[in-house]
Amino acid sequence: MAVAFLLYVFAEIAAIWAVGSAVGVLGTLGLLLAGAFLGSWLARREGGKAMRAFTSAARSGRPAEKELTDGMLVGLGGVLILVPGFVSDVLGLLLILPPSRAVARRLWLKRMEKRAVRFANRRRGPVMVVDSEVVPPEEPRRDQPTVIEGRVIEG
């Protein structure tokens, strides 16, 4: 994890250095601020759409894992956009824009399914699924007398 963070920091520094060399210090600061404003506006818009989709799914009674995951990814994208840097801005925009968010959602849900199965197997052993149905008990018929089986002991 520490190595990944260091690689991220080096990538951000290299990106800012490259942009700064191309457009200058004021241009770099302007691009960073414009990216933050544009990204926060886009995150707010897409977050509102995700929230409306979630409430619609919840009201209709259908599962809302897609809408919930979209909201989470939009929130993460908004946080990444507000972090200063060009690499985080690009990653945040990829999480906010719907086409790339759909890809991230599929990857995320697939990963969570694998982790859920692994966690369930670790907690209670292997999981066995049995295909069956619940049958209600038969009610006694009224036209036949109730028979209690047993033996009579005279004593």
PDB file of C-alpha atoms in Angstrom:
ATOM      1  CA  MET A   1       0.000   0.000   0.000  1.00  0.00           C
ATOM      2  CA  ALA A   2       2.839   2.370   0.830  1.00  0.00           C
ATOM      3  CA  VAL A   3       4.501   1.625  -2.511  1.00  0.00           C
ATOM      4  CA  ALA A   4       1.268   2.410  -4.372  1.00  0.00           C
ATOM      5  CA  PHE A   5       0.950   5.711  -2.522  1.00  0.00           C
ATOM      6  CA  LEU A   6       4.551   6.634  -3.349  1.00  0.00           C
ATOM      7  CA  LEU A   7       3.981   5.776  -7.014  1.00  0.00           C
ATOM      8  CA  TYR A   8       0.854   7.957  -6.988  1.00  0.00           C
ATOM      9  CA  VAL A   9       2.770  10.889  -5.473  1.00  0.00           C
ATOM     10  CA  PHE A  10       5.558  10.532  -8.047  1.00  0.00           C
ATOM     11  CA  ALA A  11       2.994  10.373 -10.875  1.00  0.00           C
ATOM     12  CA  GLU A  12       1.274  13.538  -9.602  1.00  0.00           C
ATOM     13  CA  ILE A  13       4.578  15.413  -9.306  1.00  0.00           C
ATOM     14  CA  ALA A  14       5.634  14.287 -12.793  1.00  0.00           C
ATOM     15  CA  ALA A  15       2.278  15.341 -14.280  1.00  0.00           C
ATOM     16  CA  ILE A  16       2.342  18.761 -12.593  1.00  0.00           C
ATOM     17  CA  TRP A  17       5.975  19.227 -13.657  1.00  0.00           C
ATOM     18  CA  ALA A  18       5.174  18.332 -17.282  1.00  0.00           C
ATOM     19  CA  VAL A  19       2.127  20.610 -17.446  1.00  0.00           C
ATOM     20  CA  GLY A  20       4.023  23.384 -15.670  1.00  0.00           C
ATOM     21  CA  SER A  21       6.859  23.116 -18.179  1.00  0.00           C
ATOM     22  CA  ALA A  22       4.407  23.360 -21.057  1.00  0.00           C
ATOM     23  CA  VAL A  23       2.069  26.158 -19.894  1.00  0.00           C
ATOM     24  CA  GLY A  24       3.862  27.844 -17.008  1.00  0.00           C
ATOM     25  CA  VAL A  25       3.060  28.238 -13.310  1.00  0.00           C
ATOM     26  CA  LEU A  26      -0.043  30.418 -13.694  1.00  0.00           C
ATOM     27  CA  GLY A  27      -1.421  28.199 -16.454  1.00  0.00           C
ATOM     28  CA  THR A  28      -0.907  25.119 -14.270  1.00  0.00           C
ATOM     29  CA  LEU A  29      -2.682  26.730 -11.328  1.00  0.00           C
ATOM     30  CA  GLY A  30      -5.501  27.830 -13.622  1.00  0.00           C
ATOM     31  CA  LEU A  31      -5.880  24.319 -15.021  1.00  0.00           C
ATOM     32  CA  LEU A  32      -5.928  22.826 -11.529  1.00  0.00           C
ATOM     33  CA  LEU A  33      -8.613  25.284 -10.371  1.00  0.00           C
ATOM     34  CA  ALA A  34     -10.674  24.872 -13.541  1.00  0.00           C
ATOM     35  CA  GLY A  35     -10.511  21.097 -13.164  1.00  0.00           C
ATOM     36  CA  ALA A  36     -11.643  21.340  -9.544  1.00  0.00           C
ATOM     37  CA  PHE A  37     -14.600  23.610 -10.393  1.00  0.00           C
ATOM     38  CA  LEU A  38     -15.662  21.648 -13.465  1.00  0.00           C
ATOM     39  CA  GLY A  39     -15.240  18.331 -11.682  1.00  0.00           C
ATOM     40  CA  SER A  40     -17.189  19.400  -8.600  1.00  0.00           C
ATOM     41  CA  TRP A  41     -20.041  20.670 -10.799  1.00  0.00           C
ATOM     42  CA  LEU A  42     -20.067  17.396 -12.739  1.00  0.00           C
ATOM     43  CA  ALA A  43     -19.907  15.349  -9.528  1.00  0.00           C
ATOM     44  CA  ARG A  44     -22.853  17.265  -8.097  1.00  0.00           C
ATOM     45  CA  ARG A  45     -24.906  16.729 -11.257  1.00  0.00           C
ATOM     46  CA  GLU A  46     -24.117  13.014 -11.567  1.00  0.00           C
ATOM     47  CA  GLY A  47     -24.538  12.508  -7.819  1.00  0.00           C
ATOM     48  CA  GLY A  48     -28.030  13.998  -8.034  1.00  0.00           C
ATOM     49  CA  LYS A  49     -28.870  11.644 -10.899  1.00  0.00           C
ATOM     50  CA  ALA A  50     -27.578   8.669  -8.904  1.00  0.00           C
ATOM     51  CA  MET A  51     -29.619   9.722  -5.857  1.00  0.00           C
ATOM     52  CA  ARG A  52     -32.815  10.080  -7.899  1.00  0.00           C
ATOM     53  CA  ALA A  53     -32.224   6.671  -9.483  1.00  0.00           C
ATOM     54  CA  PHE A  54     -31.652   5.132  -6.039  1.00  0.00           C
ATOM     55  CA  THR A  55     -34.851   6.588  -4.570  1.00  0.00           C
ATOM     56  CA  SER A  56     -36.797   5.473  -7.648  1.00  0.00           C
ATOM     57  CA  ALA A  57     -35.466   1.917  -7.285  1.00  0.00           C
ATOM     58  CA  ALA A  58     -36.166   1.880  -3.547  1.00  0.00           C
ATOM     59  CA  ARG A  59     -39.738   3.095  -4.047  1.00  0.00           C
ATOM     60  CA  SER A  60     -40.436   0.486  -6.709  1.00  0.00           C
ATOM     61  CA  GLY A  61     -39.093  -2.272  -4.449  1.00  0.00           C
ATOM     62  CA  ARG A  62     -36.417  -3.572  -6.798  1.00  0.00           C
ATOM     63  CA  PRO A  63     -32.783  -4.174  -5.791  1.00  0.00           C
ATOM     64  CA  ALA A  64     -30.724  -0.995  -5.994  1.00  0.00           C
ATOM     65  CA  GLU A  65     -27.141  -2.277  -6.006  1.00  0.00           C
ATOM     66  CA  LYS A  66     -26.446  -0.581  -9.356  1.00  0.00           C
ATOM     67  CA  GLU A  67     -27.726   2.786  -8.157  1.00  0.00           C
ATOM     68  CA  LEU A  68     -25.998   2.488  -4.786  1.00  0.00           C
ATOM     69  CA  THR A  69     -22.687   1.575  -6.411  1.00  0.00           C
ATOM     70  CA  ASP A  70     -23.055   4.464  -8.865  1.00  0.00           C
ATOM     71  CA  GLY A  71     -23.558   6.886  -5.975  1.00  0.00           C
ATOM     72  CA  MET A  72     -20.489   5.517  -4.205  1.00  0.00           C
ATOM     73  CA  LEU A  73     -18.349   5.798  -7.341  1.00  0.00           C
ATOM     74  CA  VAL A  74     -19.545   9.360  -8.029  1.00  0.00           C
ATOM     75  CA  GLY A  75     -18.691  10.311  -4.445  1.00  0.00           C
ATOM     76  CA  LEU A  76     -15.223   8.779  -4.752  1.00  0.00           C
ATOM     77  CA  GLY A  77     -14.748  10.567  -8.082  1.00  0.00           C
ATOM     78  CA  GLY A  78     -15.738  13.873  -6.479  1.00  0.00           C
ATOM     79  CA  VAL A  79     -13.190  13.383  -3.702  1.00  0.00           C
ATOM     80  CA  LEU A  80     -10.483  12.535  -6.233  1.00  0.00           C
ATOM     81  CA  ILE A  81     -11.277  15.665  -8.232  1.00  0.00           C
ATOM     82  CA  LEU A  82     -10.970  17.876  -5.167  1.00  0.00           C
ATOM     83  CA  VAL A  83      -7.525  16.423  -4.392  1.00  0.00           C
ATOM     84  CA  PRO A  84      -4.993  18.691  -6.133  1.00  0.00           C
ATOM     85  CA  GLY A  85      -3.288  17.059  -9.069  1.00  0.00           C
ATOM     86  CA  PHE A  86      -3.870  16.012 -12.647  1.00  0.00           C
ATOM     87  CA  VAL A  87      -3.715  12.241 -12.141  1.00  0.00           C
ATOM     88  CA  SER A  88      -6.384  12.343  -9.431  1.00  0.00           C
ATOM     89  CA  ASP A  89      -8.509  14.645 -11.633  1.00  0.00           C
ATOM     90  CA  VAL A  90      -8.387  12.176 -14.526  1.00  0.00           C
ATOM     91  CA  LEU A  91      -9.219   9.230 -12.235  1.00  0.00           C
ATOM     92  CA  GLY A  92     -12.053  11.223 -10.663  1.00  0.00           C
ATOM     93  CA  LEU A  93     -13.486  12.167 -14.064  1.00  0.00           C
ATOM     94  CA  LEU A  94     -13.340   8.524 -15.147  1.00  0.00           C
ATOM     95  CA  LEU A  95     -15.394   7.563 -12.083  1.00  0.00           C
ATOM     96  CA  ILE A  96     -17.916  10.360 -12.630  1.00  0.00           C
ATOM     97  CA  LEU A  97     -18.580   9.973 -16.362  1.00  0.00           C
ATOM     98  CA  PRO A  98     -21.314   7.340 -16.961  1.00  0.00           C
ATOM     99  CA  PRO A  99     -19.623   5.117 -19.603  1.00  0.00           C
ATOM    100  CA  SER A 100     -16.414   4.579 -17.658  1.00  0.00           C
ATOM    101  CA  ARG A 101     -18.368   4.424 -14.383  1.00  0.00           C
ATOM    102  CA  ALA A 102     -20.341   1.461 -15.768  1.00  0.00           C
ATOM    103  CA  VAL A 103     -17.075  -0.406 -16.359  1.00  0.00           C
ATOM    104  CA  ALA A 104     -15.836   0.458 -12.858  1.00  0.00           C
ATOM    105  CA  ARG A 105     -19.192  -0.632 -11.395  1.00  0.00           C
ATOM    106  CA  ARG A 106     -19.016  -4.041 -13.089  1.00  0.00           C
ATOM    107  CA  LEU A 107     -15.461  -4.574 -11.858  1.00  0.00           C
ATOM    108  CA  TRP A 108     -16.397  -3.443  -8.338  1.00  0.00           C
ATOM    109  CA  LEU A 109     -19.488  -5.670  -8.098  1.00  0.00           C
ATOM    110  CA  LYS A 110     -17.574  -8.682  -9.436  1.00  0.00           C
ATOM    111  CA  ARG A 111     -14.853  -8.104  -6.837  1.00  0.00           C
ATOM    112  CA  MET A 112     -17.404  -7.738  -4.034  1.00  0.00           C
ATOM    113  CA  GLU A 113     -19.152 -10.976  -5.039  1.00  0.00           C
ATOM    114  CA  LYS A 114     -15.866 -12.880  -4.847  1.00  0.00           C
ATOM    115  CA  ARG A 115     -15.023 -11.324  -1.483  1.00  0.00           C
ATOM    116  CA  ALA A 116     -18.499 -12.055  -0.089  1.00  0.00           C
ATOM    117  CA  VAL A 117     -18.277 -15.735  -1.033  1.00  0.00           C
ATOM    118  CA  ARG A 118     -14.762 -15.991   0.370  1.00  0.00           C
ATOM    119  CA  PHE A 119     -15.847 -14.290   3.611  1.00  0.00           C
ATOM    120  CA  ALA A 120     -18.914 -16.534   3.977  1.00  0.00           C
ATOM    121  CA  ASN A 121     -16.828 -19.668   3.427  1.00  0.00           C
ATOM    122  CA  ARG A 122     -14.255 -18.552   5.956  1.00  0.00           C
ATOM    123  CA  ARG A 123     -16.850 -17.717   8.625  1.00  0.00           C
ATOM    124  CA  ARG A 124     -19.072 -20.803   8.448  1.00  0.00           C
ATOM    125  CA  GLY A 125     -17.371 -23.294   6.182  1.00  0.00           C
ATOM    126  CA  PRO A 126     -18.282 -24.218   2.625  1.00  0.00           C
ATOM    127  CA  VAL A 127     -21.680 -23.018   1.502  1.00  0.00           C
ATOM    128  CA  MET A 128     -24.156 -25.587   0.194  1.00  0.00           C
ATOM    129  CA  VAL A 129     -27.181 -24.466  -1.793  1.00  0.00           C
ATOM    130  CA  VAL A 130     -30.076 -26.919  -1.908  1.00  0.00           C
ATOM    131  CA  ASP A 131     -32.824 -26.473  -4.442  1.00  0.00           C
ATOM    132  CA  SER A 132     -36.068 -27.184  -2.639  1.00  0.00           C
ATOM    133  CA  GLU A 133     -39.475 -25.802  -1.815  1.00  0.00           C
ATOM    134  CA  VAL A 134     -41.471 -25.334   1.359  1.00  0.00           C
ATOM    135  CA  VAL A 135     -44.568 -27.509   1.570  1.00  0.00           C
ATOM    136  CA  PRO A 136     -47.240 -26.562   4.114  1.00  0.00           C
ATOM    137  CA  PRO A 137     -48.376 -29.383   6.426  1.00  0.00           C
ATOM    138  CA  GLU A 138     -51.495 -31.214   5.382  1.00  0.00           C
ATOM    139  CA  GLU A 139     -54.593 -30.319   7.327  1.00  0.00           C
ATOM    140  CA  PRO A 140     -56.615 -33.257   8.662  1.00  0.00           C
ATOM    141  CA  ARG A 141     -59.663 -34.051   6.613  1.00  0.00           C
ATOM    142  CA  ARG A 142     -62.995 -33.606   8.365  1.00  0.00           C
ATOM    143  CA  ASP A 143     -64.725 -36.647   6.863  1.00  0.00           C
ATOM    144  CA  GLN A 144     -62.401 -39.148   8.536  1.00  0.00           C
ATOM    145  CA  PRO A 145     -62.155 -39.617  12.293  1.00  0.00           C
ATOM    146  CA  THR A 146     -58.863 -38.871  13.993  1.00  0.00           C
ATOM    147  CA  VAL A 147     -57.007 -42.091  14.660  1.00  0.00           C
ATOM    148  CA  ILE A 148     -54.471 -42.327  17.420  1.00  0.00           C
ATOM    149  CA  GLU A 149     -52.340 -45.397  17.122  1.00  0.00           C
ATOM    150  CA  GLY A 150     -51.281 -47.217  20.251  1.00  0.00           C
ATOM    151  CA  ARG A 151     -51.922 -50.218  22.477  1.00  0.00           C
ATOM    152  CA  VAL A 152     -54.475 -50.667  25.158  1.00  0.00           C
ATOM    153  CA  ILE A 153     -53.122 -52.090  28.402  1.00  0.00           C
ATOM    154  CA  GLU A 154     -55.675 -53.388  30.815  1.00  0.00           C
ATOM    155  CA  GLY A 155     -54.587 -53.572  34.296  1.00  0.00           C
TER     156      GLY A 155
END
